[in-house]
Short mmCIF file of C-alpha atoms and ligand atoms in Angstrom, two decimals:
data_model
loop_
_atom_site.label_atom_id
_atom_site.label_comp_id
_atom_site.label_asym_id
_atom_site.label_seq_id
_atom_site.Cartn_x
_atom_site.Cartn_y
_atom_site.Cartn_z
CA MET A 13 32.22 -11.43 14.85
CA ASP A 14 29.52 -13.79 13.87
CA VAL A 15 25.82 -12.84 13.87
CA LEU A 16 22.92 -14.30 13.24
CA PHE A 17 20.20 -11.50 12.99
CA CYS A 18 16.65 -12.49 13.23
CA THR A 19 13.72 -10.71 11.10
CA SER A 20 10.56 -10.91 9.84
CA GLU A 21 10.83 -7.56 7.28
CA ALA A 22 14.31 -6.20 5.54
CA PHE A 23 14.19 -4.16 2.75
CA PRO A 24 14.04 -4.83 -0.10
CA LEU A 25 12.61 -8.02 0.04
CA ILE A 26 9.57 -7.36 2.37
CA LYS A 27 8.38 -4.52 4.26
CA THR A 28 5.21 -2.78 6.28
CA GLY A 29 7.00 -0.06 7.65
CA GLY A 30 10.27 1.06 9.51
CA LEU A 31 11.33 -2.38 10.34
CA GLY A 32 11.87 -3.39 7.19
CA ASP A 33 14.04 -0.66 6.59
CA VAL A 34 16.37 -0.75 9.29
CA CYS A 35 16.20 -4.38 9.35
CA GLY A 36 17.59 -3.88 5.55
CA SER A 37 19.99 -2.06 5.82
CA LEU A 38 21.39 -2.41 9.49
CA PRO A 39 23.50 -6.06 9.07
CA GLY A 40 24.87 -4.45 6.20
CA ALA A 41 26.19 -2.14 7.95
CA LEU A 42 27.14 -4.21 10.82
CA HIS A 43 29.14 -6.71 7.46
CA GLU A 44 31.13 -3.54 6.14
CA LEU A 45 32.60 -3.72 9.33
CA GLY A 46 33.90 -7.06 9.03
CA ASN A 47 31.72 -8.84 10.95
CA ASP A 48 29.72 -12.68 9.84
CA VAL A 49 26.01 -10.56 9.56
CA ARG A 50 23.42 -13.42 8.60
CA LEU A 51 19.90 -12.66 8.12
CA VAL A 52 16.98 -14.91 8.25
CA LEU A 53 13.61 -14.20 7.30
CA PRO A 54 10.18 -16.43 6.90
CA ALA A 55 10.60 -17.69 3.56
CA TYR A 56 7.10 -15.31 2.50
CA PRO A 57 6.75 -15.62 -1.61
CA GLN A 58 8.09 -11.98 -2.73
CA VAL A 59 10.96 -12.46 -0.77
CA ILE A 60 11.85 -15.81 -2.49
CA GLU A 61 11.01 -14.05 -5.60
CA ARG A 62 13.64 -11.29 -4.76
CA ALA A 63 16.36 -13.25 -3.02
CA ALA A 64 19.24 -13.96 -4.64
CA LYS A 65 21.29 -17.80 -4.84
CA LEU A 66 19.18 -19.41 -2.85
CA GLU A 67 19.41 -23.77 -2.16
CA THR A 68 18.22 -25.97 0.07
CA ILE A 69 20.27 -26.63 2.80
CA ALA A 70 18.38 -28.09 5.39
CA SER A 71 15.13 -30.22 5.98
CA LEU A 72 13.89 -29.58 9.80
CA VAL A 73 11.29 -31.87 11.89
CA LEU A 74 10.53 -28.87 14.27
CA SER A 75 7.28 -28.86 15.93
CA GLY A 76 4.23 -27.21 14.85
CA ALA A 77 5.04 -28.14 11.00
CA SER A 78 2.72 -30.68 9.53
CA ALA A 79 5.46 -31.58 7.35
CA PRO A 80 9.67 -31.41 6.81
CA VAL A 81 10.68 -27.18 7.30
CA LYS A 82 13.40 -26.40 4.14
CA MET A 83 15.88 -24.25 5.59
CA LEU A 84 16.98 -22.23 1.89
CA ARG A 85 20.82 -20.25 1.59
CA GLY A 86 20.94 -17.55 -0.38
CA GLN A 87 22.77 -13.66 -0.52
CA PHE A 88 20.77 -11.27 0.50
CA PRO A 89 20.06 -8.94 -2.28
CA GLY A 90 23.01 -6.06 -2.91
CA SER A 91 25.18 -7.27 -0.09
CA GLU A 92 27.56 -9.78 0.54
CA ALA A 93 25.43 -10.55 3.94
CA THR A 94 24.21 -14.54 3.76
CA LEU A 95 20.32 -15.16 3.96
CA TYR A 96 18.44 -17.58 5.42
CA LEU A 97 14.87 -18.33 5.06
CA VAL A 98 12.48 -20.62 6.72
CA ASP A 99 10.66 -22.34 4.55
CA SER A 100 7.27 -23.94 5.38
CA ALA A 101 4.48 -23.44 2.69
CA GLU A 102 2.40 -24.07 5.21
CA HIS A 103 3.17 -20.78 7.87
CA PHE A 104 4.31 -18.85 4.86
CA ARG A 105 3.57 -19.08 1.67
CA ARG A 106 0.91 -16.57 1.31
CA PRO A 107 0.52 -13.70 -0.68
CA GLY A 108 0.17 -10.15 0.41
CA ASN A 109 0.79 -8.76 3.98
CA PRO A 110 2.79 -10.70 6.32
CA TYR A 111 0.33 -10.48 9.07
CA LEU A 112 -2.44 -9.72 7.59
CA GLN A 113 -5.40 -11.56 5.67
CA GLN A 114 -7.01 -9.89 2.53
CA ASP A 115 -9.83 -8.34 4.45
CA GLY A 116 -7.07 -6.21 7.33
CA SER A 117 -7.54 -9.37 9.65
CA ASP A 118 -4.72 -11.10 11.63
CA TRP A 119 -4.18 -14.21 9.68
CA PRO A 120 -6.04 -16.28 12.70
CA ASP A 121 -2.48 -18.96 13.31
CA ASN A 122 -0.32 -15.99 13.50
CA ALA A 123 0.84 -17.56 16.75
CA GLN A 124 1.63 -20.83 15.29
CA ARG A 125 3.80 -19.43 12.24
CA PHE A 126 6.17 -17.14 14.35
CA ALA A 127 6.62 -19.84 17.01
CA LEU A 128 7.51 -21.96 14.03
CA PHE A 129 9.06 -19.24 13.44
CA ALA A 130 11.04 -19.08 16.53
CA ARG A 131 12.24 -23.00 16.53
CA ALA A 132 14.05 -22.73 12.93
CA ILE A 133 16.24 -19.37 14.17
CA VAL A 134 16.97 -21.59 17.76
CA ALA A 135 17.99 -24.42 14.55
CA LEU A 136 20.27 -22.52 13.23
CA ALA A 137 21.57 -20.95 15.91
CA LEU A 138 22.49 -24.46 17.52
CA GLY A 139 23.97 -25.03 14.19
CA GLN A 140 21.56 -27.55 13.77
CA ALA A 141 20.25 -25.76 10.11
CA ASP A 142 23.24 -24.85 8.44
CA THR A 143 26.63 -27.26 10.42
CA GLY A 144 29.84 -25.40 10.39
CA TRP A 145 28.07 -22.10 10.92
CA ILE A 146 27.34 -21.40 15.20
CA PRO A 147 26.89 -17.68 16.00
CA GLN A 148 28.18 -16.16 18.78
CA LEU A 149 25.32 -13.71 18.90
CA VAL A 150 21.39 -13.77 18.17
CA HIS A 151 20.16 -11.26 17.78
CA CYS A 152 16.16 -10.82 17.22
CA ASN A 153 13.61 -7.81 15.96
CA ASP A 154 10.21 -7.13 17.47
CA TRP A 155 7.42 -9.26 18.60
CA GLN A 156 7.72 -12.20 15.64
CA THR A 157 10.93 -12.88 16.75
CA GLY A 158 10.19 -13.08 20.17
CA LEU A 159 10.12 -17.01 21.05
CA ALA A 160 13.46 -17.50 19.92
CA ALA A 161 15.19 -16.09 23.17
CA PRO A 162 13.09 -18.12 25.47
CA LEU A 163 13.20 -21.32 23.55
CA LEU A 164 17.57 -20.96 23.45
CA ALA A 165 17.44 -19.61 27.09
CA LEU A 166 16.31 -23.49 27.42
CA GLU A 167 19.78 -24.81 25.67
CA ASP A 168 23.25 -24.98 28.19
CA ASP A 169 25.46 -24.35 25.78
CA ARG A 170 24.14 -21.48 23.34
CA PRO A 171 24.79 -18.34 21.60
CA ALA A 172 23.83 -14.64 23.27
CA THR A 173 21.15 -13.22 22.24
CA LEU A 174 20.05 -9.30 21.93
CA PHE A 175 16.04 -8.55 21.67
CA THR A 176 15.14 -5.68 19.67
CA ILE A 177 11.96 -3.51 20.51
CA HIS A 178 10.98 -1.45 16.60
CA ASN A 179 7.46 -0.97 18.79
CA LEU A 180 5.97 -2.05 22.24
CA ALA A 181 3.31 -1.22 20.68
CA TYR A 182 2.45 -4.28 19.19
CA GLN A 183 3.37 -7.16 21.46
CA GLY A 184 2.27 -10.31 19.73
CA LEU A 185 -0.64 -11.24 22.67
CA PHE A 186 -2.88 -14.42 21.70
CA SER A 187 -5.22 -16.31 23.42
CA ARG A 188 -3.96 -19.34 26.74
CA THR A 189 -5.50 -21.75 24.00
CA GLN A 190 -3.31 -20.45 21.40
CA PHE A 191 -0.14 -20.94 24.16
CA GLN A 192 -1.64 -24.58 24.91
CA ALA A 193 -1.58 -25.64 21.39
CA LEU A 194 2.11 -24.51 20.67
CA ASP A 195 4.09 -26.98 22.96
CA LEU A 196 5.59 -24.90 25.09
CA PRO A 197 7.19 -25.41 28.61
CA PRO A 198 3.82 -24.75 30.97
CA GLN A 199 5.44 -23.74 33.32
CA TRP A 200 6.26 -20.25 31.28
CA TRP A 201 2.51 -19.86 31.54
CA SER A 202 3.39 -17.21 34.81
CA MET A 203 3.87 -13.31 35.65
CA ASN A 204 7.51 -14.07 35.19
CA GLY A 205 7.23 -15.69 32.02
CA LEU A 206 5.32 -15.74 28.82
CA GLU A 207 1.46 -14.59 30.24
CA PHE A 208 0.48 -11.59 30.14
CA HIS A 209 -3.28 -10.37 31.77
CA ASP A 210 -4.18 -14.18 30.96
CA GLN A 211 -2.68 -13.58 27.43
CA MET A 212 0.41 -14.83 25.40
CA SER A 213 2.76 -12.72 24.93
CA PHE A 214 5.65 -13.20 22.38
CA ILE A 215 7.33 -9.87 23.07
CA LYS A 216 7.59 -9.83 26.86
CA GLY A 217 9.23 -13.58 26.10
CA GLY A 218 11.98 -11.50 23.81
CA LEU A 219 11.96 -9.18 27.33
CA ILE A 220 12.54 -11.94 29.98
CA PHE A 221 14.65 -14.39 28.61
CA SER A 222 17.55 -12.42 26.48
CA ASP A 223 20.75 -11.27 27.68
CA TRP A 224 19.86 -7.70 26.88
CA THR A 225 17.47 -5.56 25.06
CA THR A 226 17.66 -2.83 23.13
CA THR A 227 15.32 0.02 21.74
CA VAL A 228 15.38 2.47 18.65
CA SER A 229 15.80 5.62 20.42
CA PRO A 230 17.35 6.68 23.95
CA THR A 231 14.35 9.02 24.85
CA TYR A 232 11.90 5.50 23.95
CA ALA A 233 13.90 4.05 26.05
CA ARG A 234 13.44 6.39 29.36
CA GLU A 235 9.75 6.18 27.92
CA ILE A 236 8.98 2.83 27.72
CA GLN A 237 9.95 2.55 31.79
CA THR A 238 6.94 4.92 32.49
CA ALA A 239 3.38 4.19 32.10
CA GLU A 240 2.87 6.33 29.30
CA PHE A 241 4.84 4.43 27.18
CA GLY A 242 5.27 1.71 28.90
CA CYS A 243 1.81 -0.37 27.41
CA GLY A 244 1.40 -2.67 30.41
CA LEU A 245 4.83 -3.35 30.03
CA GLU A 246 6.87 -0.67 31.97
CA GLY A 247 7.21 -2.67 36.02
CA LEU A 248 9.28 -5.34 34.09
CA LEU A 249 11.11 -2.75 31.31
CA LYS A 250 12.30 -0.54 35.09
CA GLN A 251 13.25 -3.72 36.46
CA HIS A 252 15.14 -4.56 33.57
CA SER A 253 16.75 -1.01 32.94
CA ALA A 254 20.36 -2.49 33.36
CA ARG A 255 20.26 -4.40 30.81
CA LEU A 256 18.51 -1.86 29.04
CA THR A 257 19.47 0.70 26.20
CA GLY A 258 18.64 2.71 23.31
CA ILE A 259 20.62 3.52 20.30
CA LEU A 260 19.14 5.57 17.58
CA ASN A 261 18.03 3.42 13.97
CA GLY A 262 19.97 5.07 11.10
CA VAL A 263 19.00 6.04 7.59
CA ASP A 264 20.38 3.72 4.19
CA TYR A 265 21.73 6.96 2.11
CA GLN A 266 22.06 4.59 -0.71
CA VAL A 267 18.15 4.38 -0.91
CA TRP A 268 17.55 7.83 0.83
CA ASN A 269 19.44 10.31 -0.64
CA PRO A 270 18.32 12.68 -2.84
CA GLY A 271 21.18 13.39 -5.06
CA ARG A 272 21.02 10.12 -5.87
CA ASP A 273 17.50 9.30 -5.92
CA ARG A 274 16.51 7.44 -9.12
CA LEU A 275 12.85 7.28 -7.87
CA ILE A 276 12.37 11.24 -8.23
CA PRO A 277 12.18 12.59 -11.04
CA HIS A 278 14.82 15.51 -10.03
CA PRO A 279 17.36 14.48 -8.39
CA TYR A 280 19.09 17.43 -5.79
CA THR A 281 22.01 18.70 -3.36
CA ALA A 282 21.44 21.43 -0.87
CA ARG A 283 23.59 23.33 -3.93
CA THR A 284 20.87 22.82 -6.46
CA LEU A 285 18.10 23.07 -4.63
CA ARG A 286 15.48 24.89 -7.27
CA LEU A 287 15.74 21.21 -8.68
CA LYS A 288 13.68 20.96 -5.59
CA GLN A 289 10.95 22.92 -6.86
CA GLU A 290 9.92 20.55 -10.05
CA ASN A 291 9.70 18.04 -7.97
CA LYS A 292 7.48 20.05 -5.46
CA MET A 293 5.72 20.79 -9.21
CA ALA A 294 5.54 17.00 -10.01
CA LEU A 295 4.48 16.07 -6.73
CA GLN A 296 1.47 18.10 -7.41
CA ASP A 297 0.82 17.38 -10.25
CA ALA A 298 0.85 13.61 -8.88
CA PHE A 299 -1.90 15.09 -6.30
CA GLY A 300 -4.10 16.87 -8.48
CA LEU A 301 -3.45 19.44 -6.67
CA PRO A 302 -2.77 23.46 -8.30
CA VAL A 303 1.06 22.97 -9.37
CA LYS A 304 1.41 26.28 -7.39
CA PRO A 305 5.43 26.63 -6.35
CA GLU A 306 4.90 29.46 -4.31
CA VAL A 307 2.71 27.63 -2.12
CA PRO A 308 3.42 25.81 0.79
CA LEU A 309 2.92 22.22 0.75
CA PHE A 310 3.01 20.05 3.43
CA GLY A 311 3.51 16.25 2.85
CA HIS A 312 2.62 12.76 5.09
CA VAL A 313 2.99 9.60 4.70
CA GLY A 314 2.82 6.83 6.96
CA ARG A 315 1.03 3.70 8.12
CA LEU A 316 -2.58 5.42 8.98
CA VAL A 317 -2.97 4.43 12.91
CA GLU A 318 -3.16 6.15 16.48
CA GLN A 319 0.56 6.16 17.34
CA LYS A 320 1.34 9.03 14.11
CA GLY A 321 -1.15 11.26 15.21
CA LEU A 322 -2.84 11.58 12.23
CA ASP A 323 -6.27 12.52 13.58
CA LEU A 324 -4.46 15.35 15.34
CA ILE A 325 -4.03 17.12 11.57
CA MET A 326 -7.51 16.06 10.94
CA GLU A 327 -8.93 17.95 13.48
CA LEU A 328 -7.61 20.73 12.49
CA VAL A 329 -9.00 20.61 9.00
CA PRO A 330 -11.13 23.94 9.32
CA GLN A 331 -8.04 25.76 10.56
CA LEU A 332 -5.96 24.54 8.07
CA VAL A 333 -8.14 25.69 4.90
CA GLN A 334 -8.13 28.60 6.32
CA ARG A 335 -4.39 28.92 5.31
CA ARG A 336 -2.84 29.20 2.45
CA LEU A 337 -0.86 25.98 1.68
CA GLN A 338 -1.53 22.69 0.71
CA LEU A 339 -1.58 19.17 2.05
CA VAL A 340 -0.52 15.87 0.52
CA PHE A 341 -0.98 12.53 2.45
CA LEU A 342 0.23 8.58 1.75
CA GLY A 343 -1.06 5.88 3.60
CA THR A 344 -3.36 2.72 4.02
CA GLY A 345 -4.17 1.60 7.83
CA GLN A 346 -7.18 2.36 10.08
CA PRO A 347 -10.58 2.59 7.62
CA GLN A 348 -11.77 5.72 10.18
CA LEU A 349 -8.67 7.52 9.35
CA GLU A 350 -8.71 6.81 5.64
CA GLN A 351 -12.21 8.02 5.46
CA ASP A 352 -11.10 10.98 6.91
CA LEU A 353 -8.40 11.66 4.52
CA ARG A 354 -11.27 11.32 1.53
CA GLN A 355 -13.60 12.93 3.24
CA ALA A 356 -10.67 16.03 3.62
CA HIS A 357 -10.16 15.14 0.29
CA GLY A 358 -13.66 16.05 -1.19
CA ARG A 359 -14.54 18.23 0.28
CA HIS A 360 -11.05 20.63 0.22
CA PRO A 361 -9.76 18.90 -3.63
CA THR A 362 -7.46 21.83 -4.01
CA LYS A 363 -6.16 21.79 -0.63
CA PHE A 364 -5.59 18.20 0.29
CA GLY A 365 -4.41 15.54 -1.91
CA VAL A 366 -4.61 12.03 -0.17
CA ARG A 367 -3.08 8.96 -1.80
CA ILE A 368 -4.69 5.59 0.02
CA ALA A 369 -1.66 3.08 -0.91
CA TYR A 370 1.62 1.68 -0.35
CA ASP A 371 3.45 2.80 -2.79
CA GLU A 372 7.33 2.91 -2.65
CA GLN A 373 8.09 5.70 -5.27
CA LEU A 374 5.43 7.72 -4.14
CA ALA A 375 6.60 8.27 -0.30
CA HIS A 376 10.31 9.33 -2.50
CA LEU A 377 8.41 12.04 -4.45
CA ILE A 378 6.63 13.44 -0.80
CA GLU A 379 9.69 13.26 0.86
CA ALA A 380 12.05 15.70 -2.44
CA GLY A 381 8.33 17.51 -3.50
CA SER A 382 7.11 18.58 0.14
CA ASP A 383 8.41 21.68 1.60
CA ALA A 384 7.51 20.29 5.17
CA PHE A 385 7.14 17.12 6.68
CA LEU A 386 4.29 16.62 9.39
CA MET A 387 5.11 13.71 11.92
CA PRO A 388 3.01 14.84 14.75
CA SER A 389 3.42 10.96 16.33
CA ARG A 390 1.92 10.35 19.94
CA PHE A 391 4.96 8.04 20.68
CA GLU A 392 7.12 6.98 18.20
CA PRO A 393 10.80 4.33 18.66
CA CYS A 394 12.47 6.31 16.35
CA GLY A 395 11.20 6.87 13.08
CA LEU A 396 12.64 6.75 9.46
CA ASN A 397 10.38 9.63 7.98
CA GLN A 398 11.67 12.56 9.65
CA LEU A 399 15.40 11.30 9.32
CA TYR A 400 14.59 10.92 5.52
CA SER A 401 12.80 14.40 5.90
CA LEU A 402 15.97 16.40 6.99
CA ARG A 403 18.12 14.94 3.86
CA TYR A 404 15.63 15.37 1.38
CA GLY A 405 15.44 19.17 3.02
CA THR A 406 12.01 19.23 4.26
CA PRO A 407 11.74 20.45 7.17
CA PRO A 408 9.63 18.04 9.70
CA ILE A 409 7.48 19.68 12.81
CA VAL A 410 7.21 16.64 15.25
CA ARG A 411 5.96 16.16 18.71
CA ARG A 412 8.72 15.58 21.05
CA THR A 413 8.95 12.44 22.10
CA GLY A 414 10.93 9.32 21.13
CA GLY A 415 13.43 9.08 18.24
CA LEU A 416 11.87 12.51 17.07
CA ALA A 417 12.81 14.08 20.36
CA ASP A 418 16.61 13.05 19.58
CA SER A 419 16.78 13.66 16.40
CA VAL A 420 14.98 17.02 15.40
CA VAL A 421 16.01 20.33 16.56
CA ASP A 422 13.48 22.84 16.92
CA ALA A 423 13.30 26.33 15.45
CA ASP A 424 13.20 28.74 18.03
CA GLY A 425 15.23 32.05 18.10
CA PRO A 426 18.49 31.11 19.69
CA ASN A 427 18.42 27.25 17.55
CA LEU A 428 18.21 29.47 14.44
CA TYR A 429 20.70 32.08 15.03
CA ALA A 430 22.94 29.36 15.94
CA ARG A 431 22.24 27.47 13.03
CA LYS A 432 21.34 24.42 14.68
CA ALA A 433 17.47 24.30 14.01
CA THR A 434 16.07 21.27 11.62
CA GLY A 435 12.66 21.83 11.77
CA PHE A 436 10.28 22.50 14.11
CA VAL A 437 8.64 20.66 17.30
CA PHE A 438 5.96 21.03 19.99
CA ASP A 439 5.01 18.72 23.28
CA ASP A 440 2.13 17.84 23.49
CA ALA A 441 -0.10 15.49 21.71
CA GLU A 442 -2.78 18.30 20.94
CA PRO A 443 -4.26 19.96 17.92
CA ALA A 444 -3.77 23.71 18.84
CA GLN A 445 0.07 22.88 19.49
CA LEU A 446 0.20 21.34 16.47
CA LEU A 447 -1.36 23.79 14.68
CA ARG A 448 1.10 26.68 16.18
CA ALA A 449 4.15 24.55 14.89
CA ILE A 450 2.65 24.53 11.45
CA ASP A 451 2.46 27.96 11.63
CA ARG A 452 5.64 28.63 12.92
CA ALA A 453 6.59 26.56 9.83
CA LEU A 454 4.42 28.83 7.65
CA ASN A 455 5.83 31.68 9.03
CA LEU A 456 9.50 30.82 8.53
CA TYR A 457 8.87 30.11 4.94
CA ALA A 458 7.51 33.71 4.25
CA GLN A 459 11.43 34.37 5.24
CA GLN A 460 12.43 32.32 2.49
CA ARG A 461 16.50 33.44 3.54
CA VAL A 462 15.80 32.31 7.02
CA TRP A 463 14.18 29.31 5.31
CA LYS A 464 16.72 28.42 3.09
CA ASP A 465 19.14 28.48 6.07
CA LEU A 466 17.29 26.02 8.01
CA VAL A 467 16.87 23.68 4.69
CA ALA A 468 20.73 24.08 4.51
CA THR A 469 21.75 22.84 7.63
CA ALA A 470 19.20 19.41 8.25
CA MET A 471 20.11 18.41 4.82
CA HIS A 472 24.08 18.14 6.69
CA GLN A 473 22.60 15.99 8.64
CA ASP A 474 24.64 12.88 9.51
CA PHE A 475 22.31 9.99 10.47
CA SER A 476 24.09 7.13 8.41
CA TRP A 477 24.41 3.82 9.91
CA THR A 478 28.03 4.44 11.15
CA ARG A 479 27.29 5.72 14.03
CA SER A 480 24.87 2.93 15.52
CA ALA A 481 26.08 0.31 14.11
CA ASN A 482 29.30 0.43 15.93
CA ALA A 483 27.14 1.43 18.86
CA TYR A 484 25.21 -2.61 18.27
CA LEU A 485 28.93 -3.47 18.03
CA GLU A 486 29.90 -2.52 21.47
CA LEU A 487 26.93 -3.77 22.81
CA TYR A 488 27.23 -7.36 21.13
CA GLN A 489 30.72 -7.46 22.90
CA ARG A 490 29.43 -6.18 26.49
CA VAL A 491 26.88 -8.95 25.68
CA LEU A 492 28.83 -11.61 25.15
CA GLU A 493 30.92 -11.22 27.98
CA ALA A 494 27.68 -10.54 30.03
CA PRO A 495 26.28 -13.94 32.40
CA ARG A 496 22.98 -15.37 30.45
CA THR A 497 20.05 -15.15 31.16
CA GLY A 498 18.67 -18.93 32.57
CA ARG A 499 16.36 -20.96 32.31
CA ASP A 500 14.19 -19.50 34.34
CA GLY A 501 14.17 -16.20 32.96
CA LEU A 502 16.19 -14.75 35.70
CA HIS A 503 19.65 -12.75 35.25
CA ARG A 504 22.66 -14.67 37.52
CA ASN A 505 24.42 -11.03 37.83
CA PRO A 506 27.24 -10.11 38.49
CA SER A 507 29.20 -12.68 37.34
CA PRO A 508 32.01 -13.91 39.89
CA ASP A 509 34.50 -11.88 38.95
CA VAL A 510 32.25 -8.67 38.57
CA ALA A 511 31.56 -9.20 41.84
CA GLU A 512 34.75 -9.33 43.01
CA ILE A 513 35.40 -6.23 41.81
CA LEU A 514 32.66 -4.82 43.51
CA ALA A 515 33.83 -6.44 46.74
P1 LIG B 1 6.55 2.42 11.63
O1 LIG B 1 8.39 1.95 11.19
O2 LIG B 1 6.49 3.22 12.35
O3 LIG B 1 6.09 2.89 9.81
P2 LIG B 1 8.81 4.67 10.45
O4 LIG B 1 9.07 5.57 10.10
O5 LIG B 1 9.98 4.29 10.99
O6 LIG B 1 7.47 3.95 10.91
O7 LIG B 1 9.00 3.84 8.47
C1 LIG B 1 8.47 4.15 8.48
C2 LIG B 1 8.70 4.10 6.77
O8 LIG B 1 7.49 2.79 6.49
C3 LIG B 1 9.58 4.43 6.13
O9 LIG B 1 10.08 4.47 4.81
C4 LIG B 1 8.22 5.30 5.44
O10 LIG B 1 8.75 5.15 3.57
C5 LIG B 1 6.98 3.77 4.76
N1 LIG B 1 5.80 3.76 4.56
C6 LIG B 1 4.61 4.29 5.39
N2 LIG B 1 3.57 4.08 4.65
C7 LIG B 1 3.72 3.88 3.56
C8 LIG B 1 3.08 4.59 2.36
N3 LIG B 1 1.81 3.79 2.44
N4 LIG B 1 3.84 3.74 1.20
C9 LIG B 1 4.76 4.04 0.88
N5 LIG B 1 5.78 3.76 1.63
C10 LIG B 1 5.62 3.93 3.01
C1 LIG B 2 8.77 0.74 14.87
C2 LIG B 2 8.24 2.23 15.13
C3 LIG B 2 9.53 3.16 14.40
C4 LIG B 2 10.88 3.12 14.00
C5 LIG B 2 10.99 1.41 13.31
C6 LIG B 2 12.10 0.89 12.80
O1 LIG B 2 7.75 0.41 13.25
O2 LIG B 2 7.08 2.60 14.64
O3 LIG B 2 9.22 4.50 15.19
O4 LIG B 2 11.54 3.48 12.80
O5 LIG B 2 10.08 0.21 14.23
O6 LIG B 2 13.01 0.70 14.64
#
């Protein structure tokens, strides 16, 4: 199958979170299954630096760009997959985070930047940028690619489109003035178009106009159809539920494998777990904590935002410091949460290790050196860190939501007895419930024989891409066969022969 895979992030070219991990590994997995899956990204400076064998294949005149936009073609690092980069200096040649300025606020022209990205995707999809190659399906990811499906829906002869929501909370919302500046069809400013509470919503464009929508876990696919998780789009998602599928993300075990991890000092497997202790001591040392391998150590890595439930942990500081444990945190994000963490470290330097930074290597050491991983997310479309934790023998403590609910088996009595348990699961985003889960972990940790069984079961879980990549392929096929969404965003359903069968 020929697929154009569109994303603003793909590890190792560029990554701000799980979107980068997934888009850096899913295309490769699909490629290995014999498909011609090609990636397209904006040509951010660090992406140009890391991409291989780049050449300019086209110069495109696109609305929204004051100069012709170059389409570069090269190879995705470490794979055979073709990579396209949309090179418009005025839009993408900016250092640092792809969405934020130095001071942490959004680039003021993000709407123009990602509208231009969508127009370049359309050129590729229609065979106008790399002549001779036309994909059968265009797979878009998250709001940054949200305008591609609407623009493609305007074409009579076009590839099928699929839109994956990695996180519904980031919608790409912009003002009406910005909508007007983008030279888009004026009729899109409506309830059945991009308008959302008097703003332009990129993600709504993807939802309405693509032929199919997926999200990154079956549970999140159900949750987003409810008011609690739907961010105001639950009605629309419910209406589209026949074309909404949840497929759990996979893990790239080339990158996240404790046995072959070059970013940790002591690679280990389920058979050489004593080496995990060595990593633990290296981790305690790296955070300036007392190097005591017998003290239970809890780790956390993540964006410091409300989603991740860090505030629940912060509320428990007085109780946590009463217990014999240590905690390490790595993250960047909301200034208040950064400050809370720094304060906890300042007050309890022998218990709280804190690093406010983005540090890929330290993230691996935390997975390897911690005894348990804290991930009390309020919502979690899929979550990757709990999957990494399982493989690193670091049982995750998670809230029963989204992909966390779909990947972690609670260490209750029956599950432990059946050797199915892999972590600790609690129901509600309440500090007391999280504390109970932490206490359950501490109790089990004190029974080292049971703990070792839990660790072994966790390490043997298989979340490699194979299963998920096959699920995507099956879905691609289904989407190719399904009727296309019309230019008005309506699904002509069912097709005549299907109608006949139904009759
Ligand atoms: P999300 O995409 O919501 O941020 P995921 O669990 O899906 O959450 O993926 C997060 C990814 O980003 C993981 O690979 C994690 O290790 C990484 N990550 C997040 N924050 C940091 C950080 N401060 N330093 C290094 N890696 C980080
Ligand atoms: C998002 C979600 C996260 C998911 C990731 C990759 O950033 O917050 O849960 O794992 O995308 O799909």
